């Protein structure tokens, strides 16, 4: 079957209400925490995408029963020490950095060797960033070229708490060490640059022995050994702001359009895109804001603006928008001036080197950019119209490169051939169906 789509028609003005699928970060964490809990956890609106299915397959391999029926996922947790598996287990984290890195923390007490592998994209990503701190607990790791998957964990039995400074603003590194701390004797002390805090929110909701002290630019986290986790029952996973981002930008770049996205997770550590787009003059409102099991949820209303302002994006917003920069760059392409995004080296550590891909897509559309190793200047053109053939094929099959290109094709025109349609299955299998709903 062909794995590309062709788009050669701009989208008409629309006024719609949509619901996007469950949050990927929360879904993976719900699966992992449930696998460690004492009893049956249940969730609705769990994201059923390849990354989350990889998490479910991982805990199944560790001896945990999982059932999915009528949109409800049930996980039969057996407690902190309930994993049961044979020697020489291999777990495939596929495309998911979150799964691979969090699992490594969770498995530091394994009595047998466990190998973690991944797809081509994940195998090109840095795993030393977690093996280094995790080995200080007393577990042994071996990695390809000391940095890459396959990674083998030989757990320790007498694990001791560590002190760890997380300087990148990586929630995956922070969470991996939190899991390590939950398995170790003593108090693990983490000083972490701000990043998404879903792991901490779940720990607090579950009343686990973890203390968090939020400072202005960083967080202090103290983790004690965890003996018991109650099941996460009746958990309704909120919708993903990173998936919503594509439609927020579709509306921002369309004419006379309006969109409401229901039930979106608007955790303050995830809404960098909203702050950045508001600075650029996009009209965005939160409606019906509420708190659910420690997470903030809201409906998001977006209207297309009359014109778009350029932004000099403060780097303090980077971590809260880290998965959204490709799509934000499209907004900068239509701004009335030069936008500047800096200190973005982490963007080249994602499923593909996204700073480079951002530049590539913009230049194909005829937008001038100046990039360094970690920054991009985008010379916006409010009258931008694309009148040519553009082909996008990302050799690492990055889902966000594909979805960003679809939005570009729908708002700027031209004749686009977009490869690797199936990459959406990683995070957002419904993406093209929702595009069709909006078009109708
Ligand atoms: C994630 C953290 C982010 C993000 C990724 C999901 C998570 O990665 O890019 O898509 O669920 O913890 P880093 O923590 O490496 O920045």
Short mmCIF file of C-alpha atoms and ligand atoms in Angstrom, two decimals:
data_model
loop_
_atom_site.label_atom_id
_atom_site.label_comp_id
_atom_site.label_asym_id
_atom_site.label_seq_id
_atom_site.Cartn_x
_atom_site.Cartn_y
_atom_site.Cartn_z
CA UNK A 1 0.00 0.00 0.00
CA UNK A 2 1.25 3.49 -0.77
CA UNK A 3 2.60 5.32 2.23
CA UNK A 4 2.30 8.86 0.90
CA UNK A 5 -0.39 11.47 0.42
CA UNK A 6 -0.72 14.27 -2.09
CA UNK A 7 -2.17 17.64 -1.09
CA UNK A 8 -2.76 20.24 -3.78
CA UNK A 9 -5.69 22.23 -2.41
CA UNK A 10 -5.81 24.80 0.37
CA UNK A 11 -8.31 24.34 3.19
CA UNK A 12 -11.48 26.49 3.15
CA UNK A 13 -12.43 28.65 6.16
CA UNK A 14 -13.97 26.51 8.95
CA UNK A 15 -15.74 26.74 12.27
CA UNK A 16 -15.50 23.42 14.13
CA UNK A 17 -15.33 21.62 17.45
CA UNK A 18 -12.95 18.62 17.71
CA UNK A 19 -11.62 16.11 20.20
CA UNK A 20 -8.06 14.84 19.80
CA UNK A 21 -6.69 11.60 21.25
CA UNK A 22 -5.17 11.02 24.69
CA UNK A 23 -1.90 12.55 25.84
CA UNK A 24 1.11 10.38 24.93
CA UNK A 25 3.28 11.27 27.94
CA UNK A 26 0.47 10.64 30.42
CA UNK A 27 -0.63 7.43 28.64
CA UNK A 28 2.87 5.89 28.83
CA UNK A 29 3.26 6.92 32.48
CA UNK A 30 -0.21 5.55 33.34
CA UNK A 31 0.81 2.18 31.81
CA UNK A 32 4.13 2.03 33.69
CA UNK A 33 2.78 3.15 37.08
CA UNK A 34 -0.21 0.78 36.76
CA UNK A 35 2.16 -2.13 36.09
CA UNK A 36 3.82 -1.45 39.47
CA UNK A 37 0.63 -0.94 41.44
CA UNK A 38 -1.08 -3.46 43.73
CA UNK A 39 -4.36 -4.19 41.94
CA UNK A 40 -6.35 -3.43 38.81
CA UNK A 41 -5.97 -0.01 37.15
CA UNK A 42 -8.45 1.18 34.53
CA UNK A 43 -8.23 4.02 31.99
CA UNK A 44 -10.42 5.54 29.31
CA UNK A 45 -9.14 7.56 26.36
CA UNK A 46 -5.70 5.92 26.63
CA UNK A 47 -3.83 6.86 23.46
CA UNK A 48 -3.77 3.78 21.27
CA UNK A 49 -0.71 4.58 19.20
CA UNK A 50 2.48 2.64 18.46
CA UNK A 51 4.44 4.29 21.30
CA UNK A 52 1.80 3.38 23.88
CA UNK A 53 1.28 -0.12 22.44
CA UNK A 54 5.07 -0.58 22.78
CA UNK A 55 4.69 0.34 26.49
CA UNK A 56 1.85 -2.18 26.89
CA UNK A 57 3.89 -4.88 25.13
CA UNK A 58 6.85 -4.07 27.40
CA UNK A 59 4.90 -4.63 30.62
CA UNK A 60 3.30 -7.78 29.14
CA UNK A 61 6.82 -9.14 28.57
CA UNK A 62 7.53 -8.34 32.22
CA UNK A 63 4.66 -10.62 33.21
CA UNK A 64 1.81 -8.13 33.64
CA UNK A 65 -1.66 -8.88 32.26
CA UNK A 66 -3.35 -6.18 30.15
CA UNK A 67 -6.85 -6.17 28.63
CA UNK A 68 -8.39 -3.60 26.30
CA UNK A 69 -12.18 -3.78 25.85
CA UNK A 70 -14.74 -1.21 24.71
CA UNK A 71 -12.27 1.65 24.98
CA UNK A 72 -11.22 0.74 28.54
CA UNK A 73 -7.69 -0.45 29.29
CA UNK A 74 -7.24 -2.66 32.36
CA UNK A 75 -3.81 -3.40 33.83
CA UNK A 76 -3.43 -6.10 36.47
CA UNK A 77 -0.53 -4.74 38.52
CA UNK A 78 1.38 -7.04 40.86
CA UNK A 79 3.21 -4.48 42.98
CA UNK A 80 6.70 -2.97 42.97
CA UNK A 81 8.35 -6.42 42.84
CA UNK A 82 5.71 -8.18 40.75
CA UNK A 83 7.51 -8.43 37.42
CA UNK A 84 8.07 -12.03 36.36
CA UNK A 85 10.14 -12.87 33.29
CA UNK A 86 12.75 -15.22 31.88
CA UNK A 87 16.49 -14.66 31.53
CA UNK A 88 17.82 -12.68 28.55
CA UNK A 89 14.65 -10.70 27.91
CA UNK A 90 14.62 -8.20 25.02
CA UNK A 91 12.19 -5.27 25.10
CA UNK A 92 11.54 -3.22 21.98
CA UNK A 93 10.84 0.44 22.77
CA UNK A 94 10.33 1.00 19.01
CA UNK A 95 10.25 4.78 18.38
CA UNK A 96 9.67 5.92 21.94
CA UNK A 97 12.41 7.75 23.83
CA UNK A 98 10.03 8.15 26.77
CA UNK A 99 9.43 4.41 27.00
CA UNK A 100 13.09 3.42 26.52
CA UNK A 101 14.41 5.90 29.05
CA UNK A 102 11.72 5.45 31.72
CA UNK A 103 11.96 1.66 31.47
CA UNK A 104 15.70 1.77 32.05
CA UNK A 105 15.06 3.56 35.37
CA UNK A 106 12.30 1.18 36.31
CA UNK A 107 14.43 -1.91 35.65
CA UNK A 108 17.59 -1.01 37.59
CA UNK A 109 16.87 -3.81 40.06
CA UNK A 110 16.51 -6.56 37.46
CA UNK A 111 18.10 -9.81 38.63
CA UNK A 112 18.63 -10.93 35.00
CA UNK A 113 20.06 -9.04 32.07
CA UNK A 114 17.46 -7.14 30.03
CA UNK A 115 18.19 -5.71 26.60
CA UNK A 116 16.34 -2.61 25.33
CA UNK A 117 16.24 -2.12 21.57
CA UNK A 118 14.48 0.39 19.33
CA UNK A 119 13.85 1.37 15.72
CA UNK A 120 16.33 3.22 13.48
CA UNK A 121 15.37 6.62 14.92
CA UNK A 122 15.56 5.57 18.59
CA UNK A 123 18.83 3.74 17.92
CA UNK A 124 20.39 7.04 16.85
CA UNK A 125 19.41 8.83 20.10
CA UNK A 126 21.51 9.42 23.22
CA UNK A 127 20.96 6.87 25.99
CA UNK A 128 24.14 7.75 27.88
CA UNK A 129 22.15 10.64 29.33
CA UNK A 130 20.27 8.07 31.41
CA UNK A 131 22.77 5.18 31.77
CA UNK A 132 25.27 7.58 33.37
CA UNK A 133 23.08 8.70 36.30
CA UNK A 134 21.34 5.31 36.62
CA UNK A 135 24.64 3.43 36.99
CA UNK A 136 25.38 5.54 40.08
CA UNK A 137 22.51 3.71 41.83
CA UNK A 138 24.60 0.53 41.47
CA UNK A 139 23.13 -1.01 38.29
CA UNK A 140 25.38 -1.94 35.36
CA UNK A 141 24.73 -0.82 31.80
CA UNK A 142 26.33 -1.60 28.50
CA UNK A 143 25.48 0.37 25.37
CA UNK A 144 26.53 0.32 21.74
CA UNK A 145 29.47 2.77 21.45
CA UNK A 146 28.76 3.65 25.11
CA UNK A 147 25.83 5.85 24.03
CA UNK A 148 23.29 4.06 21.84
CA UNK A 149 20.79 1.21 21.84
CA UNK A 150 20.91 -1.73 22.18
CA UNK A 151 21.34 -1.11 25.89
CA UNK A 152 21.72 -3.96 28.38
CA UNK A 153 20.86 -3.53 32.05
CA UNK A 154 22.29 -5.79 34.68
CA UNK A 155 20.48 -4.66 37.79
CA UNK A 156 21.94 -4.27 41.24
CA UNK A 157 20.38 -5.71 44.41
CA UNK A 158 21.75 -3.22 46.91
CA UNK A 159 20.79 0.01 45.16
CA UNK A 160 21.70 3.25 46.90
CA UNK A 161 20.12 6.68 46.53
CA UNK A 162 21.98 9.25 44.42
CA UNK A 163 22.24 13.02 43.94
CA UNK A 164 21.53 14.09 40.35
CA UNK A 165 21.61 17.41 38.53
CA UNK A 166 19.42 17.43 35.40
CA UNK A 167 20.67 20.33 33.26
CA UNK A 168 19.00 19.79 29.86
CA UNK A 169 15.39 20.32 30.84
CA UNK A 170 14.65 16.69 29.91
CA UNK A 171 11.57 15.14 31.54
CA UNK A 172 12.70 11.74 30.31
CA UNK A 173 16.02 11.95 32.20
CA UNK A 174 14.32 13.36 35.30
CA UNK A 175 11.60 10.68 35.26
CA UNK A 176 14.07 7.86 34.65
CA UNK A 177 16.01 8.91 37.78
CA UNK A 178 12.75 9.29 39.77
CA UNK A 179 11.94 5.64 38.89
CA UNK A 180 15.49 4.67 39.91
CA UNK A 181 15.01 6.52 43.21
CA UNK A 182 11.74 4.65 43.82
CA UNK A 183 13.74 1.37 43.71
CA UNK A 184 16.69 2.47 45.91
CA UNK A 185 17.49 2.72 49.61
CA UNK A 186 17.78 6.26 50.97
CA UNK A 187 16.70 9.62 49.60
CA UNK A 188 17.51 10.41 45.96
CA UNK A 189 17.93 14.15 45.50
CA UNK A 190 17.30 15.62 42.06
CA UNK A 191 17.81 19.22 40.99
CA UNK A 192 16.09 19.50 37.61
CA UNK A 193 15.84 22.29 35.07
CA UNK A 194 12.11 22.87 34.39
CA UNK A 195 10.46 20.25 32.18
CA UNK A 196 7.09 18.51 31.89
CA UNK A 197 6.09 17.20 35.32
CA UNK A 198 3.55 14.42 34.65
CA UNK A 199 5.65 11.88 36.60
CA UNK A 200 5.68 14.13 39.68
CA UNK A 201 1.93 14.85 39.34
CA UNK A 202 1.18 11.11 39.29
CA UNK A 203 3.53 10.48 42.25
CA UNK A 204 1.72 13.18 44.25
CA UNK A 205 -1.72 11.88 43.25
CA UNK A 206 -0.67 8.38 44.34
CA UNK A 207 0.71 9.83 47.61
CA UNK A 208 4.14 8.27 46.99
CA UNK A 209 7.03 9.32 49.27
CA UNK A 210 8.30 12.12 47.03
CA UNK A 211 8.80 15.78 47.93
CA UNK A 212 8.88 18.55 45.36
CA UNK A 213 10.08 22.07 45.91
CA UNK A 214 9.39 24.28 42.89
CA UNK A 215 11.94 27.10 42.46
CA UNK A 216 11.81 29.74 39.75
CA UNK A 217 14.10 28.07 37.18
CA UNK A 218 14.44 24.56 38.54
CA UNK A 219 12.78 22.00 40.78
CA UNK A 220 14.17 20.16 43.78
CA UNK A 221 12.84 16.62 44.04
CA UNK A 222 13.45 14.14 46.85
CA UNK A 223 12.47 10.51 46.24
CA UNK A 224 12.30 7.77 48.86
CA UNK A 225 12.06 4.04 48.22
CA UNK A 226 8.48 3.11 47.23
CA UNK A 227 6.94 0.00 48.77
CA UNK A 228 3.32 0.18 47.64
CA UNK A 229 1.37 1.88 44.83
CA UNK A 230 -2.41 1.92 44.82
CA UNK A 231 -4.02 1.17 41.44
CA UNK A 232 -4.89 4.08 39.14
CA UNK A 233 -8.61 3.38 38.82
CA UNK A 234 -11.08 5.19 36.53
CA UNK A 235 -8.37 7.35 35.02
CA UNK A 236 -9.61 9.46 32.10
CA UNK A 237 -6.57 10.42 30.04
CA UNK A 238 -6.88 14.07 28.89
CA UNK A 239 -6.25 15.00 25.25
CA UNK A 240 -2.74 15.78 24.04
CA UNK A 241 -1.70 19.42 23.66
CA UNK A 242 1.11 18.34 21.30
CA UNK A 243 -1.45 16.73 18.97
CA UNK A 244 -3.81 19.72 19.42
CA UNK A 245 -0.94 22.01 18.38
CA UNK A 246 -1.30 21.04 14.71
CA UNK A 247 -4.93 22.18 14.67
CA UNK A 248 -4.26 25.31 16.71
CA UNK A 249 -1.73 26.30 14.04
CA UNK A 250 -4.03 25.20 11.19
CA UNK A 251 -6.57 27.69 12.54
CA UNK A 252 -3.98 30.41 13.16
CA UNK A 253 -2.80 30.19 9.54
CA UNK A 254 -6.27 29.93 7.95
CA UNK A 255 -8.60 32.81 7.10
CA UNK A 256 -11.80 33.57 9.06
CA UNK A 257 -11.68 30.29 10.95
CA UNK A 258 -12.46 29.22 14.46
CA UNK A 259 -11.80 26.00 16.36
CA UNK A 260 -12.63 24.57 19.77
CA UNK A 261 -10.58 21.60 20.99
CA UNK A 262 -12.19 19.79 23.93
CA UNK A 263 -10.60 18.42 27.14
CA UNK A 264 -6.96 19.24 26.46
CA UNK A 265 -4.27 18.75 29.09
CA UNK A 266 -2.95 22.27 29.77
CA UNK A 267 -0.42 21.43 32.48
CA UNK A 268 1.66 24.62 32.88
CA UNK A 269 4.81 22.68 31.92
CA UNK A 270 3.28 21.88 28.49
CA UNK A 271 1.72 25.14 27.28
CA UNK A 272 4.81 26.88 25.90
CA UNK A 273 3.13 26.87 22.47
CA UNK A 274 0.17 28.85 23.81
CA UNK A 275 2.43 31.53 25.33
CA UNK A 276 4.51 31.77 22.16
CA UNK A 277 1.50 31.96 19.80
CA UNK A 278 -0.19 34.59 21.99
CA UNK A 279 3.00 36.69 21.74
CA UNK A 280 2.61 36.36 17.94
CA UNK A 281 -0.93 37.73 18.10
CA UNK A 282 -2.95 34.51 17.84
CA UNK A 283 -6.24 34.66 19.73
CA UNK A 284 -6.38 31.67 22.07
CA UNK A 285 -8.67 31.25 25.07
CA UNK A 286 -8.97 28.54 27.72
CA UNK A 287 -12.60 27.71 28.49
CA UNK A 288 -13.93 25.53 31.30
CA UNK A 289 -10.51 25.23 32.98
CA UNK A 290 -10.51 22.57 35.68
CA UNK A 291 -8.23 20.25 37.68
CA UNK A 292 -8.42 16.50 37.22
CA UNK A 293 -6.33 14.14 39.37
CA UNK A 294 -3.67 16.84 39.69
CA UNK A 295 -3.58 17.74 35.96
CA UNK A 296 -5.09 20.93 34.47
CA UNK A 297 -7.62 20.40 31.66
CA UNK A 298 -9.38 22.91 29.45
CA UNK A 299 -11.20 23.42 26.18
CA UNK A 300 -9.08 25.57 23.87
CA UNK A 301 -10.68 28.13 21.56
CA UNK A 302 -8.59 29.54 18.68
CA UNK A 303 -9.48 32.19 16.08
CA UNK A 304 -7.49 33.12 13.02
CA UNK A 305 -5.81 36.51 13.49
CA UNK A 306 -5.73 39.49 11.09
CA UNK A 307 -1.93 39.42 11.04
CA UNK A 308 0.90 37.60 12.75
CA UNK A 309 3.70 39.29 14.69
CA UNK A 310 7.28 37.93 14.70
CA UNK A 311 8.63 36.67 18.02
CA UNK A 312 11.99 36.72 19.76
CA UNK A 313 11.24 33.54 21.67
CA UNK A 314 12.59 33.53 25.26
CA UNK A 315 14.55 30.30 25.78
CA UNK A 316 12.76 29.86 29.12
CA UNK A 317 9.78 28.70 27.00
CA UNK A 318 11.77 26.02 25.14
CA UNK A 319 11.13 23.02 27.35
CA UNK A 320 7.38 23.73 27.60
CA UNK A 321 7.11 23.78 23.79
CA UNK A 322 9.84 21.28 22.91
CA UNK A 323 7.62 19.02 20.76
CA UNK A 324 5.90 21.96 19.06
CA UNK A 325 8.73 23.95 17.46
CA UNK A 326 8.33 22.52 13.94
CA UNK A 327 4.71 23.64 13.84
CA UNK A 328 5.51 26.99 15.54
CA UNK A 329 8.10 27.64 12.79
CA UNK A 330 5.23 27.58 10.24
CA UNK A 331 3.54 30.42 12.11
CA UNK A 332 6.82 32.38 12.03
CA UNK A 333 6.91 31.80 8.24
CA UNK A 334 3.77 33.96 7.91
CA UNK A 335 4.78 36.61 10.47
CA UNK A 336 5.34 40.21 9.56
CA UNK A 337 9.12 40.22 10.29
CA UNK A 338 11.99 38.11 11.59
CA UNK A 339 11.41 35.57 14.37
CA UNK A 340 14.27 34.17 16.44
CA UNK A 341 14.38 30.88 18.37
CA UNK A 342 17.54 30.08 20.35
CA UNK A 343 19.23 27.58 22.72
CA UNK A 344 17.42 24.77 20.94
CA UNK A 345 20.13 22.09 20.79
CA UNK A 346 17.66 19.59 22.34
CA UNK A 347 15.55 19.89 19.19
CA UNK A 348 18.20 17.97 17.27
CA UNK A 349 17.96 15.14 19.86
CA UNK A 350 14.39 14.20 18.93
CA UNK A 351 12.97 11.50 16.63
CA UNK A 352 14.92 13.26 13.86
CA UNK A 353 17.14 16.39 14.01
CA UNK A 354 14.17 18.75 14.01
CA UNK A 355 16.00 22.08 13.86
CA UNK A 356 17.51 20.91 10.57
CA UNK A 357 14.14 19.63 9.34
CA UNK A 358 12.44 22.90 10.27
CA UNK A 359 14.94 24.79 8.12
CA UNK A 360 14.53 22.25 5.29
CA UNK A 361 10.72 22.56 5.14
CA UNK A 362 10.74 26.38 5.39
CA UNK A 363 13.37 26.74 2.67
CA UNK A 364 11.41 24.41 0.38
CA UNK A 365 8.48 26.85 0.82
CA UNK A 366 10.71 29.76 -0.16
CA UNK A 367 11.25 31.18 3.33
CA UNK A 368 14.71 32.49 4.19
CA UNK A 369 16.28 31.14 7.39
CA UNK A 370 19.62 31.53 9.15
CA UNK A 371 20.52 28.68 11.45
CA UNK A 372 23.36 27.85 13.83
CA UNK A 373 23.86 24.60 15.75
CA UNK A 374 21.13 25.60 18.20
CA UNK A 375 19.17 28.55 16.79
CA UNK A 376 17.07 29.65 13.83
CA UNK A 377 16.07 33.03 12.44
CA UNK A 378 12.98 32.89 10.26
CA UNK A 379 12.31 35.70 7.78
CA UNK A 380 8.49 35.74 7.74
CA UNK A 381 6.38 36.63 4.69
CA UNK A 382 2.73 37.57 5.48
CA UNK A 383 1.78 37.11 1.80
CA UNK A 384 3.42 33.67 1.50
CA UNK A 385 1.93 31.53 -1.28
CA UNK A 386 3.59 28.31 -2.37
CA UNK A 387 3.16 27.62 -6.09
CA UNK A 388 5.42 24.66 -6.71
CA UNK A 389 5.90 20.92 -6.26
CA UNK A 390 7.31 19.96 -2.88
CA UNK A 391 8.25 16.44 -1.78
CA UNK A 392 8.98 15.66 1.88
CA UNK A 393 10.52 12.34 2.85
CA UNK A 394 12.04 12.11 6.32
CA UNK A 395 14.54 9.23 6.39
CA UNK A 396 13.82 8.63 10.11
CA UNK A 397 10.04 8.70 9.54
CA UNK A 398 9.49 11.46 12.10
CA UNK A 399 5.73 11.75 12.78
CA UNK A 400 5.93 15.48 13.57
CA UNK A 401 7.76 16.22 10.29
CA UNK A 402 4.91 14.55 8.38
CA UNK A 403 2.10 16.28 10.32
CA UNK A 404 3.79 19.70 10.09
CA UNK A 405 4.12 19.26 6.32
CA UNK A 406 0.40 18.41 6.02
CA UNK A 407 -0.52 21.66 7.79
CA UNK A 408 1.90 23.66 5.60
CA UNK A 409 0.34 22.17 2.45
CA UNK A 410 -3.20 22.97 3.62
CA UNK A 411 -2.53 26.62 4.43
CA UNK A 412 0.18 27.78 2.01
CA UNK A 413 -0.93 25.93 -1.17
CA UNK A 414 1.31 24.26 -3.77
CA UNK A 415 1.48 20.65 -4.81
CA UNK A 416 2.88 18.50 -1.99
CA UNK A 417 3.83 14.83 -2.00
CA UNK A 418 4.27 13.74 1.60
CA UNK A 419 5.89 10.38 2.32
CA UNK A 420 5.66 8.20 5.44
CA UNK A 421 1.98 8.74 6.16
CA UNK A 422 2.10 5.74 8.55
CA UNK A 423 4.48 7.68 10.84
CA UNK A 424 1.35 9.26 12.41
CA UNK A 425 0.72 5.89 14.08
CA UNK A 426 3.53 6.71 16.51
CA UNK A 427 1.61 9.44 18.33
CA UNK A 428 -1.62 10.33 16.54
CA UNK A 429 -3.27 7.67 14.34
CA UNK A 430 -6.45 9.81 14.02
CA UNK A 431 -4.63 12.85 12.65
CA UNK A 432 -5.80 12.62 9.02
CA UNK A 433 -9.37 11.69 10.06
CA UNK A 434 -9.60 14.89 12.11
CA UNK A 435 -8.26 16.89 9.14
CA UNK A 436 -11.15 15.39 7.11
CA UNK A 437 -13.65 16.32 9.88
CA UNK A 438 -12.46 19.92 9.77
CA UNK A 439 -12.63 20.03 5.94
CA UNK A 440 -16.25 18.76 5.82
C1 LIG B 1 8.64 13.48 26.95
C2 LIG B 1 9.63 14.39 27.15
C3 LIG B 1 10.24 15.18 26.08
C4 LIG B 1 9.42 15.13 24.79
C5 LIG B 1 8.92 13.76 24.48
C6 LIG B 1 8.07 13.22 25.62
C7 LIG B 1 8.11 12.73 28.11
O1 LIG B 1 11.53 14.66 25.80
O2 LIG B 1 10.17 15.62 23.71
O3 LIG B 1 8.15 13.76 23.29
O4 LIG B 1 7.04 12.11 28.00
O5 LIG B 1 8.75 12.76 29.16
P1 LIG B 1 12.82 15.11 26.69
O6 LIG B 1 12.49 14.82 28.07
O7 LIG B 1 13.96 14.27 26.19
O8 LIG B 1 13.00 16.55 26.39
#
